[in-house]
Amino acid sequence: MLTKKRILITVFLLLLIGSGNLLHAQGAMLDSTPALPKDIRFKHITVEDGLSHNNVTAVIQDSQGFLWIGTISAGLNKYDGVKFTNYVNVEDDPASIADNDAWRFYQDKKDNLWITTWGGGLSRFDRASDSFVNYTHDDRDEGSLSSDWVWSVLVDGDDVLWVGTDAGLDRYDAEQNAFVHYRNDPNDPTSLSHNKASMIREGANGVFWVSTYGGGLNKFDPKENTFIRFRHDEEDPGSLLNDFIWTTCIDKDGVLWIGTEGGLDRFDPTTELFTHYQHDKNDPRSLSSGLVTAIFEDSKGRLWIGTDGGGVSLYDPLTETFLRFQKDQDNPHSLADDMVWDIYEDAAGTLWFTTYNGLDSYTGADPRFIHYQHFPGNPDSLSTDSIHAFCRERNGKLWIGTRGGGLNLFDPMHATFTHFLHDPDNPESLSNNTVLDIARAPDGRLWLGTASGIDRFDPEINSFTRYQHNPDDPRTLSHGAVWDIEFGPENALWVGMHGGGLDKLDLLSGTFTHFMPAKGDPNSLVSEWVIALLTDSSGMLWVGTEGGLSLLDPKTERFTNYRSDPGNPSGLNDGHINTLYEDEYGTIWIGTNKGLHRFNRESNTFTRYNTSHGLAGNMVASIIQDDSGQLWIGTNKGLSKFDPENETFRNYDVRDGLQSNQFRRKAAYKSPEGKLFFGGVNGFNTFYPE
């Protein structure tokens, strides 16, 4: 024979399985509600992180800052942000939690933490002893709890404890140390409408709102001990949507929101009128599921709706529609599961969502670092996640070079991407889908460094002209793989190649001049493995290679070389040059595999900065200066903000919303508005430094 507990758990599972397939609109945005979040990146906590079970039912933060997490079958978790402490029921230990199915939490004004359990009664956590005081049902004691199946708990403004159970509503009489019971009486229409008291809320003027699972809503006057019922009526479209109520919420305006198995109701206690919100499979802006399990109003006044099978719906009061946030198999930052039991906001403003597949969190505010990445199946998303280059178009759009995903044109107004890819049957298409650098000429055409050479792109006719290596023609490009291109004076385009040295393309004649290391010539290029180029404000060309740094005077075509000299504290400590940058003061900054260098022109020396000085990671991939003079540095271990005057660093990593802790060489850009862009291995970030 099935026990009552197993029957109810089976019902839960059937509800989960029976939920219909819904439209997925992760990150959807309504133009009419700019205050609502445009993009949500959920962070996940699961058993792999130390959680005792992935089926998380409830979450709350106590007065000491600990997060308490309830689970099905695996007890209670206390989380300090790093480690978990698990509390489980221990047979024959009355000081352990009453049951391992921890269902709901409540913290009263005295900082008591109350835990309802699904089959074990009510538990109160005693901080001093790190144990529990339990209230259970006893068939021999009329003053005991009505049932061990506890749905909800509330301590009211008069410090009175109320408990909603599977067998009625209970009020604790502290003087008598006993519970007073309020139950359904079929012969009394002023009694509780149903014994499954699912939620208790304290309203205005001493009124309580008691919802039930099967009997609708009750307005309870504890002074008169009478209940006024609000039930679903098939003949009355203005009545309650459904009598099976899972949860309720009173918002800041005193409006009661009711989550039922038929949808969401808004109930005005003054007019006693219902407004219905239901799921419509043909309307992606409708409620995401008809079964509402959680309702929460955050500190910003936003109403979040948790559902069974539909994830989370965010209510837009201007349009009375909903934004949906749901599980997306192709998006690791989407909601962990579409079954959401509870929603909560902690003291720091982080929102927490308990799901059937772990605990999710969201910062509750627009992220400092906006993240764009590739989403399989979405043709408007970034074509791939490996980002190497940025270049602004005149209309404000942004060209993006990728590794393996071709050239992308980003429209920031609509957050969409247009892709330009290699077509082997079209000689006027992109020559290679790996685009390592982009430069825009004054005439509006783009010059691209690709893994197959140089492409000149005319955006007006979407046509590519290729400049590639021809071993039979010494006037062509000297090598196939182009890592960097840089415009110089007198119609010159400088080309850095990985294994092919440095080339100068005469834009008028279309011919190339080659510069390679020459044995015995100290004034030749330091290495043929060229990674980064920079034409500085004086017209000199800086060439970063895997063998050191070369400075070329275009007039004399002679190089001054700086090789790795680790033993010299004023020299380069590494010859592998990843990126070069000139700031607004004319200072040259060099990023190497062993840190950041500042070149001192007067003394012809270098000042070094690495992780011992506060840099996030020693592999410096990209550098750019913001409008306030601060340098932003992409590394292999996060993003650093560097104050050149005070020589101090502030670091950011994936916990702040970065695409990854690893950034790509030279993939940094500042827009005319001061917005910064940094590309990495998992898409790119954009942000305002201030």
XYZ file of C-alpha atoms in Angstrom:
690
model
C 0.000 0.000 0.000
C 1.263 3.475 -0.865
C 1.791 5.750 2.111
C 0.271 9.222 2.105
C 3.738 10.710 1.697
C 4.529 8.596 -1.362
C 1.157 9.415 -2.917
C 1.790 13.155 -2.653
C 5.335 12.848 -3.981
C 3.934 10.849 -6.887
C 1.446 13.650 -7.525
C 4.353 16.116 -7.665
C 6.172 13.964 -10.189
C 3.054 13.614 -12.321
C 2.672 17.374 -12.317
C 6.268 17.698 -13.492
C 5.859 15.116 -16.233
C 2.506 16.442 -17.353
C 3.660 19.971 -17.989
C 3.328 20.844 -21.688
C 6.082 21.932 -24.022
C 6.213 25.695 -24.015
C 7.706 28.347 -26.226
C 11.232 29.257 -25.191
C 11.918 32.942 -25.124
C 15.038 33.182 -22.994
C 16.182 36.780 -22.680
C 13.116 38.194 -24.426
C 12.631 41.937 -24.100
C 9.644 44.218 -24.457
C 10.458 47.698 -25.730
C 7.714 49.167 -23.514
C 9.493 48.145 -20.304
C 13.083 49.392 -20.402
C 13.401 48.963 -16.619
C 12.981 45.200 -16.938
C 16.150 43.115 -17.371
C 17.145 42.634 -21.006
C 19.307 39.608 -20.423
C 19.610 37.218 -17.518
C 22.625 35.024 -16.895
C 21.741 32.517 -14.210
C 24.467 31.030 -12.063
C 23.874 27.446 -10.971
C 24.554 25.665 -7.686
C 24.154 21.886 -7.752
C 25.276 18.733 -5.965
C 28.641 19.135 -7.705
C 29.125 22.302 -5.634
C 28.196 20.593 -2.364
C 24.408 20.919 -2.368
C 22.792 17.838 -0.793
C 20.189 17.393 -3.554
C 19.292 19.088 -6.828
C 15.535 19.160 -6.177
C 15.549 22.441 -4.260
C 12.261 23.531 -2.704
C 12.936 26.730 -0.770
C 15.592 29.311 0.042
C 15.970 32.092 2.625
C 18.764 34.211 4.121
C 18.972 34.469 7.886
C 19.950 37.501 9.962
C 23.574 36.351 10.048
C 23.827 36.209 6.271
C 23.698 32.441 5.842
C 21.620 31.049 3.023
C 19.303 28.184 3.988
C 18.277 25.816 1.220
C 15.553 23.191 1.494
C 15.497 20.030 -0.590
C 13.306 17.033 -1.287
C 14.607 13.936 0.516
C 18.061 15.345 1.425
C 17.258 17.732 4.261
C 18.414 21.262 4.851
C 21.559 23.073 3.679
C 23.235 26.071 5.313
C 25.442 27.884 2.800
C 28.060 30.524 3.637
C 28.932 31.264 0.016
C 31.768 28.728 -0.012
C 30.774 25.558 1.808
C 27.578 23.759 2.766
C 26.470 22.357 6.099
C 23.826 19.648 5.733
C 21.136 19.014 8.340
C 19.182 15.778 8.024
C 16.692 13.879 10.120
C 18.388 11.354 12.377
C 16.237 8.540 13.676
C 15.825 8.626 17.444
C 17.358 12.116 17.633
C 14.573 14.562 18.557
C 16.966 17.508 18.131
C 17.486 16.825 14.425
C 15.283 18.365 11.746
C 11.788 16.827 11.726
C 12.012 15.416 8.192
C 14.305 15.387 5.158
C 11.665 16.947 2.902
C 12.146 20.615 3.829
C 9.319 22.503 2.148
C 9.089 26.194 3.179
C 10.924 28.741 5.370
C 9.886 31.671 7.518
C 12.032 33.996 9.650
C 10.228 35.895 12.398
C 11.093 39.204 14.057
C 13.061 37.393 16.763
C 15.289 35.839 14.071
C 13.804 32.412 14.608
C 14.032 30.290 11.498
C 10.989 28.090 10.913
C 11.030 25.154 8.512
C 7.942 23.327 7.319
C 8.477 19.714 6.349
C 6.537 17.368 4.154
C 5.686 14.565 6.554
C 7.637 15.371 9.718
C 5.904 18.442 11.137
C 7.271 21.915 11.877
C 10.878 22.651 12.904
C 12.398 25.720 14.551
C 16.162 26.108 14.338
C 17.913 26.824 17.636
C 21.103 28.738 16.820
C 22.631 28.372 20.261
C 22.606 24.582 20.167
C 22.747 24.197 16.389
C 19.754 21.930 16.669
C 15.994 21.925 16.100
C 12.859 22.172 18.189
C 10.095 20.179 16.509
C 6.303 20.427 16.605
C 4.509 17.295 15.457
C 1.093 15.697 15.348
C 0.086 13.319 18.131
C -3.187 11.419 17.787
C -3.422 11.315 21.593
C -3.023 15.074 22.035
C -5.735 17.386 20.700
C -3.430 20.346 21.313
C -0.697 19.026 19.030
C -0.139 20.058 15.444
C -3.068 19.106 13.177
C -0.842 17.215 10.742
C 2.822 16.503 10.077
C 2.273 17.561 6.471
C 2.953 21.271 6.817
C 2.384 23.589 3.856
C 3.119 27.017 5.342
C 4.025 28.963 8.454
C 3.622 32.590 9.564
C 4.411 34.580 12.688
C 2.088 37.592 12.641
C 2.582 41.155 13.839
C 1.454 40.165 17.337
C 4.073 37.402 17.471
C 1.479 34.666 17.067
C 2.480 31.509 15.229
C 0.179 30.249 12.462
C 0.679 26.938 10.676
C -1.014 25.728 7.504
C -1.191 21.942 7.426
C -2.741 19.170 5.419
C -5.497 18.927 8.029
C -6.365 22.561 8.636
C -5.052 25.896 9.909
C -3.400 25.980 13.356
C -2.737 28.846 15.750
C -0.216 28.311 18.520
C -1.372 29.341 22.004
C 1.874 30.028 23.855
C 0.212 30.181 27.297
C -1.393 26.776 26.871
C 1.514 25.381 24.865
C -1.049 23.998 22.454
C -2.381 24.541 18.957
C -5.886 25.835 18.307
C -7.362 24.289 15.162
C -9.431 25.815 12.379
C -10.908 23.165 10.125
C -13.459 22.798 7.417
C -16.958 22.104 8.634
C -19.246 21.050 5.779
C -22.200 22.416 7.731
C -20.647 25.814 8.453
C -20.105 28.166 5.450
C -18.043 30.479 7.666
C -15.478 27.780 8.425
C -12.246 27.182 6.514
C -13.162 26.209 2.958
C -10.727 23.274 2.788
C -8.313 21.626 5.207
C -5.239 21.832 2.984
C -4.073 25.306 4.042
C -1.409 26.008 1.433
C -0.415 29.586 2.305
C -1.067 32.184 5.021
C -0.613 35.911 4.445
C -1.253 38.740 6.888
C -3.145 41.568 5.216
C -4.293 44.994 6.344
C -6.623 45.713 9.272
C -5.997 42.428 11.049
C -7.229 40.329 8.131
C -5.519 37.088 7.102
C -5.643 35.530 3.658
C -5.584 31.755 3.812
C -5.320 29.893 0.531
C -6.129 26.227 0.212
C -5.289 23.414 -2.139
C -8.763 22.477 -3.328
C -10.971 25.018 -1.565
C -9.941 28.368 -3.036
C -9.185 31.494 -1.025
C -10.324 32.488 2.466
C -10.521 35.918 4.102
C -10.067 35.183 7.785
C -11.023 37.436 10.706
C -9.281 35.989 13.781
C -11.373 38.162 16.127
C -14.605 36.659 14.857
C -13.068 33.302 13.962
C -14.918 33.402 10.661
C -13.848 32.782 7.076
C -15.246 34.412 3.948
C -14.712 32.160 0.929
C -13.715 33.034 -2.620
C -14.185 30.025 -4.861
C -13.999 29.230 -8.533
C -17.398 29.329 -10.187
C -17.755 27.914 -13.689
C -20.727 30.235 -14.268
C -18.852 33.356 -13.149
C -15.823 34.400 -15.278
C -14.989 37.016 -12.645
C -14.480 34.445 -9.918
C -11.253 32.822 -8.762
C -9.461 31.049 -11.627
C -8.959 27.758 -9.833
C -9.565 26.365 -6.331
C -6.178 24.630 -6.202
C -3.845 27.347 -4.906
C -0.118 26.758 -4.419
C 1.040 30.178 -3.318
C 0.100 33.810 -2.702
C 1.928 37.134 -2.416
C 0.869 40.567 -1.124
C 2.665 43.303 -3.066
C 3.723 46.750 -1.869
C 0.332 48.195 -2.865
C -1.574 45.642 -0.826
C -2.718 43.681 -3.888
C -2.964 39.917 -3.398
C -1.477 37.745 -6.146
C -2.664 34.143 -6.253
C -0.881 31.250 -7.937
C -3.247 28.468 -8.947
C -3.305 25.389 -11.134
C -5.230 27.427 -13.682
C -2.982 30.471 -13.851
C -2.299 33.688 -11.942
C -4.924 35.889 -10.306
C -4.614 39.492 -9.194
C -7.052 40.179 -6.369
C -7.890 43.668 -5.126
C -8.879 43.332 -1.438
C -10.789 46.632 -1.599
C -12.999 45.846 -4.585
C -12.710 42.063 -4.169
C -12.334 41.730 -7.934
C -10.119 39.215 -9.736
C -7.973 39.825 -12.822
C -6.872 36.654 -14.609
C -3.561 35.872 -16.305
C -3.376 32.538 -18.060
C -1.037 30.598 -20.279
C -1.710 30.820 -24.012
C 0.442 28.475 -26.105
C 0.019 30.814 -29.081
C 1.121 33.941 -27.215
C 4.797 34.080 -26.117
C 4.000 37.112 -23.956
C 1.436 35.259 -21.890
C 2.135 33.506 -18.598
C 4.631 30.719 -19.320
C 2.597 27.967 -17.621
C -0.851 27.535 -16.127
C 0.491 25.998 -12.918
C 1.918 28.773 -10.708
C 4.110 27.576 -7.838
C 5.887 30.740 -6.641
C 5.236 34.508 -6.628
C 7.743 37.085 -5.431
C 7.969 40.867 -5.544
C 11.578 42.053 -5.435
C 13.005 45.250 -3.940
C 12.527 47.054 -7.252
C 8.817 46.215 -7.332
C 9.180 43.615 -10.096
C 6.875 40.615 -9.864
C 8.456 37.231 -10.586
C 6.282 34.185 -11.200
C 7.649 30.657 -10.790
C 5.824 27.896 -12.603
C 5.735 24.149 -13.063
C 6.991 23.460 -16.578
C 7.291 27.050 -17.767
C 10.260 28.377 -15.822
C 9.995 31.972 -14.621
C 7.689 34.700 -15.917
C 8.432 38.365 -15.189
C 5.330 40.533 -15.126
C 5.281 43.762 -17.128
C 2.664 46.027 -15.496
C 2.685 48.494 -18.408
C 1.502 45.956 -20.952
C 0.166 43.304 -18.543
C 2.265 40.739 -20.333
C 5.167 38.525 -19.282
C 8.810 37.977 -20.186
C 9.808 34.336 -20.015
C 13.070 32.942 -18.683
C 13.330 29.239 -19.314
C 15.763 26.395 -19.672
C 17.591 26.392 -22.993
C 19.722 23.326 -23.673
C 22.036 25.402 -25.863
C 22.547 28.174 -23.309
C 24.493 27.209 -20.164
C 23.455 30.499 -18.532
C 19.730 29.876 -18.893
C 17.491 28.681 -16.060
C 18.570 25.274 -14.746
C 15.082 23.779 -14.965
C 11.551 24.876 -15.842
C 10.157 23.587 -12.542
C 10.548 26.490 -10.069
C 9.414 26.032 -6.462
C 10.479 29.262 -4.761
C 11.916 32.741 -5.468
C 13.770 34.912 -2.944
C 15.943 38.051 -2.778
C 18.852 38.290 -0.336
C 20.230 41.374 1.398
C 22.666 42.076 -1.443
C 19.886 42.143 -4.042
C 20.674 38.744 -5.534
C 17.606 36.820 -6.647
C 17.493 33.085 -5.962
C 15.359 30.535 -7.806
C 14.886 27.009 -6.499
C 14.418 24.486 -9.274
C 14.088 20.763 -9.861
C 17.714 20.794 -11.014
C 19.524 22.934 -8.462
C 19.603 26.469 -7.099
C 19.923 29.392 -9.512
C 20.905 32.980 -8.799
C 20.668 36.266 -10.663
C 22.147 39.573 -9.517
C 18.815 41.359 -9.861
C 20.381 44.259 -11.738
C 21.665 44.846 -15.232
C 25.132 43.260 -15.336
C 28.146 45.549 -15.408
C 29.571 43.434 -18.192
C 27.111 42.691 -20.984
C 27.936 39.366 -22.606
C 27.299 38.391 -26.235
C 27.911 34.859 -27.396
C 26.962 32.226 -29.955
C 23.652 30.406 -29.454
C 23.237 27.319 -31.657
C 19.982 27.484 -33.542
C 19.783 31.281 -33.354
C 20.883 32.750 -36.704
C 20.873 36.272 -35.256
C 23.463 35.478 -32.594
C 27.235 35.668 -32.856
C 28.500 33.113 -35.396
C 31.089 31.645 -33.009
C 32.545 32.410 -29.576
C 36.237 32.957 -30.390
C 36.691 36.727 -30.919
C 39.830 38.349 -32.345
C 39.064 41.812 -33.712
C 36.700 44.790 -33.607
C 36.235 47.682 -36.024
C 33.512 50.346 -36.006
C 31.342 51.052 -39.019
C 30.277 54.651 -39.780
C 26.632 53.952 -38.859
C 27.547 52.823 -35.347
C 27.504 49.120 -36.079
C 30.528 47.024 -35.229
C 32.540 44.621 -37.371
C 33.834 41.584 -35.485
C 36.509 39.144 -36.603
C 36.240 35.589 -35.310
C 38.207 32.354 -35.376
C 36.213 29.952 -37.514
C 33.040 32.024 -37.683
C 33.959 34.531 -40.363
C 33.153 38.227 -40.220
C 30.202 39.468 -38.150
C 28.393 42.791 -38.309
C 26.910 43.628 -34.920
C 23.845 45.866 -34.652
C 23.846 47.074 -31.005
C 20.387 48.628 -31.294
C 18.757 45.268 -31.977
C 21.475 42.984 -30.534
C 21.662 41.032 -33.809
C 24.541 39.790 -35.913
C 24.918 39.467 -39.690
C 27.415 36.842 -40.824
C 29.847 36.913 -43.756
C 31.368 33.506 -44.402
C 33.738 31.816 -46.813
C 32.020 30.223 -49.801
C 34.330 27.885 -51.745
C 32.203 28.393 -54.856
C 32.357 32.186 -54.690
C 35.763 33.861 -55.251
C 34.282 37.185 -54.091
C 33.372 35.773 -50.677
C 35.528 35.909 -47.550
C 38.761 34.001 -48.190
C 38.840 32.278 -44.780
C 36.477 32.060 -41.802
C 39.272 32.967 -39.399
C 39.511 36.770 -39.326
C 42.324 37.902 -37.023
C 42.330 41.656 -37.614
C 40.216 44.396 -39.214
C 41.117 47.932 -40.284
C 38.817 50.423 -41.998
C 40.252 52.670 -44.702
C 39.161 56.317 -45.140
C 37.121 55.289 -48.195
C 34.963 53.020 -45.992
C 36.341 49.725 -47.235
C 37.576 47.140 -44.746
C 40.926 45.408 -44.804
C 40.922 42.021 -43.108
C 43.774 39.862 -41.919
C 42.720 36.233 -42.340
C 44.278 32.792 -42.058
C 44.556 32.822 -45.870
C 45.920 36.308 -46.445
C 44.353 39.762 -46.789
C 40.813 40.539 -47.878
C 39.583 43.950 -48.957
C 35.857 44.176 -48.342
C 33.450 46.650 -49.914
C 30.392 46.773 -47.602
C 28.273 48.572 -50.194
C 28.330 45.625 -52.580
C 29.267 42.865 -50.086
C 32.262 41.861 -52.181
C 35.696 40.656 -51.052
C 38.930 41.097 -53.004
C 41.714 38.727 -51.978
C 45.446 39.399 -51.642
C 47.153 36.077 -51.105
C 50.555 34.477 -51.204
C 51.691 33.237 -54.609
C 55.024 31.375 -54.404
C 55.657 32.142 -58.073
C 55.282 35.904 -57.656
C 57.622 37.669 -55.167
C 55.506 40.829 -55.351
C 52.589 39.090 -53.617
C 52.027 38.567 -49.913
C 54.936 36.648 -48.406
C 52.816 34.280 -46.286
C 49.275 33.002 -45.903
C 48.405 33.674 -42.250
C 47.994 37.379 -41.422
C 47.836 38.235 -37.722
C 47.745 42.017 -37.788
C 47.357 44.891 -40.252
C 48.047 48.557 -39.658
C 47.681 51.634 -41.849
C 50.740 53.829 -42.105
C 51.588 57.095 -43.868
C 51.975 57.438 -47.636
C 49.351 54.880 -48.698
C 51.026 52.016 -46.881
C 49.329 49.033 -45.276
C 51.608 47.100 -42.943
C 50.977 43.377 -42.620
C 52.254 41.153 -39.816
C 52.378 37.420 -40.520
C 52.914 34.418 -38.307
C 55.969 32.931 -39.945
C 56.093 35.364 -42.838
C 57.643 38.421 -41.264
C 56.452 41.935 -42.085
C 55.039 43.127 -45.404
C 54.313 46.599 -46.694
C 51.480 46.837 -49.211
C 51.528 49.856 -51.486
C 47.834 50.604 -51.801
C 48.350 52.460 -55.094
C 50.337 49.802 -56.938
C 49.024 46.743 -55.086
C 52.555 45.344 -54.640
C 54.276 44.106 -51.495
C 57.675 44.809 -49.984
C 58.984 42.143 -47.587
C 60.914 42.545 -44.355
C 62.498 39.469 -42.798
C 65.214 38.844 -40.226
C 68.681 38.932 -41.806
C 71.432 36.984 -40.166
C 74.219 39.263 -39.012
C 72.138 42.446 -39.442
C 71.149 43.863 -36.035
C 68.946 46.444 -37.746
C 66.705 43.896 -39.473
C 63.397 42.535 -38.137
C 63.904 40.676 -34.866
C 61.727 37.680 -35.797
C 59.596 36.416 -38.694
C 56.800 35.457 -36.272
C 54.897 38.751 -36.164
C 51.844 39.027 -33.884
C 51.109 42.727 -33.250
C 51.603 46.043 -35.058
C 51.241 49.658 -33.961
C 51.765 52.891 -35.871
C 52.409 55.468 -33.159
C 51.592 59.179 -33.165
C 54.993 60.026 -34.662
C 54.551 57.649 -37.597
C 56.969 54.993 -36.290
C 55.928 51.354 -36.624
C 56.166 49.044 -33.605
C 56.342 45.347 -34.461
C 55.627 42.755 -31.776
C 56.944 39.280 -32.488
C 57.621 35.994 -30.724
C 61.290 36.966 -30.521
C 61.039 40.472 -29.141
C 60.038 43.990 -30.141
C 61.143 45.858 -33.271
C 60.759 49.585 -33.915
C 60.773 50.507 -37.625
C 61.479 53.928 -39.043
C 59.452 53.834 -42.288
C 61.687 56.480 -43.847
C 64.930 54.570 -43.421
C 63.322 51.121 -43.227
C 65.758 50.272 -40.425
C 64.753 48.500 -37.207
C 65.716 49.094 -33.596
C 65.269 45.855 -31.682
C 64.441 45.044 -28.068
C 64.939 41.424 -27.138
C 64.024 39.571 -23.987
C 66.406 40.454 -21.161
C 64.999 38.942 -17.937
C 68.121 39.698 -15.948
C 67.833 43.409 -16.670
C 65.110 44.984 -14.491
C 64.775 47.784 -17.055
C 64.501 45.473 -20.056
C 61.841 43.245 -21.537
C 61.352 40.207 -19.334
C 59.781 38.253 -22.197
C 60.168 38.331 -25.969
C 56.691 37.024 -26.790
C 54.745 40.186 -27.646
C 50.960 39.757 -27.732
C 49.685 43.307 -28.053
C 50.819 46.932 -28.408
C 49.022 50.121 -27.413
C 49.746 53.871 -27.358
C 47.801 55.878 -24.794
C 46.643 59.494 -25.053
C 49.939 60.708 -23.574
C 52.041 58.930 -26.212
C 53.172 56.188 -23.846
C 53.700 52.784 -25.465
C 52.363 49.766 -23.558
C 53.422 46.221 -24.382
C 51.621 43.055 -23.384
C 53.722 39.891 -23.161
C 53.316 36.358 -21.808
C 55.002 37.534 -18.620
C 53.149 40.725 -17.871
C 52.659 44.359 -18.845
C 55.481 46.721 -19.883
C 55.607 50.512 -20.117
C 58.191 51.886 -22.528
C 60.071 54.927 -21.280
C 61.103 56.877 -24.385
C 63.610 59.168 -22.677
C 65.626 56.378 -21.072
C 64.848 53.725 -23.689
C 63.899 51.334 -20.860
C 60.881 49.355 -19.710
C 58.873 49.297 -16.481
C 57.401 45.900 -15.691
C 54.090 44.934 -14.064
C 52.928 41.395 -13.340
C 50.768 39.436 -10.907
C 53.069 40.338 -8.021
C 52.021 43.969 -8.586
C 48.323 43.084 -8.767
C 47.814 42.240 -12.448
C 45.108 39.575 -12.874
C 47.212 37.315 -15.092
C 50.657 37.487 -16.640
C 49.574 36.651 -20.195
C 48.505 40.121 -21.367
C 46.337 39.781 -24.463
C 44.780 43.221 -24.983
C 45.074 46.796 -23.724
C 42.885 49.862 -24.123
C 42.520 53.201 -22.326
C 39.205 54.597 -21.139
C 38.140 58.236 -21.141
C 39.413 58.776 -17.597
C 42.940 57.606 -18.414
C 42.658 54.152 -16.849
C 44.017 51.169 -18.748
C 41.882 48.043 -19.141
C 43.903 44.895 -19.693
C 42.607 41.535 -20.892
C 44.649 38.635 -19.515
C 44.481 34.871 -19.199
C 43.007 35.175 -15.697
C 40.507 37.980 -15.988
C 40.292 41.681 -16.735
C 42.423 44.281 -14.947
C 41.807 48.003 -14.570
C 45.133 49.782 -14.110
C 45.707 53.283 -12.796
C 49.007 54.357 -14.455
C 49.459 57.281 -12.097
C 49.103 55.349 -8.834
C 50.209 52.032 -10.365
C 47.285 50.143 -8.816
C 45.129 47.349 -10.215
C 41.513 46.311 -9.768
C 40.579 42.930 -11.189
C 37.403 41.321 -12.514
C 36.645 37.700 -13.401
C 33.804 35.429 -14.526
C 31.962 36.017 -11.243
C 31.486 39.627 -12.369
C 29.981 38.532 -15.683
C 33.031 38.209 -17.912
C 32.681 35.951 -20.963
C 35.626 33.957 -19.598
C 38.779 34.690 -17.666
C 40.720 34.250 -20.920
C 40.858 37.054 -23.496
C 42.120 37.029 -27.076
C 45.158 38.911 -28.408
C 44.441 42.493 -29.510
C 40.637 42.021 -29.208
C 39.823 45.336 -27.534
C 37.980 48.418 -28.770
C 36.637 51.724 -27.416
C 33.614 53.335 -29.053
C 33.309 57.118 -29.506
C 30.828 57.038 -26.608
C 33.486 55.575 -24.322
C 32.068 52.059 -24.258
C 34.666 49.279 -24.133
C 34.588 45.935 -25.935
C 36.755 42.939 -25.054
C 36.777 39.657 -26.986
C 37.709 36.284 -25.638
C 37.182 32.557 -25.972
C 33.470 32.650 -25.061
C 32.173 35.662 -26.965
C 32.716 39.276 -25.980
C 31.898 41.717 -23.197
C 30.876 45.328 -23.550
C 30.634 47.835 -20.714
C 30.970 51.438 -19.649
C 34.109 51.817 -17.490
C 32.443 54.207 -15.087
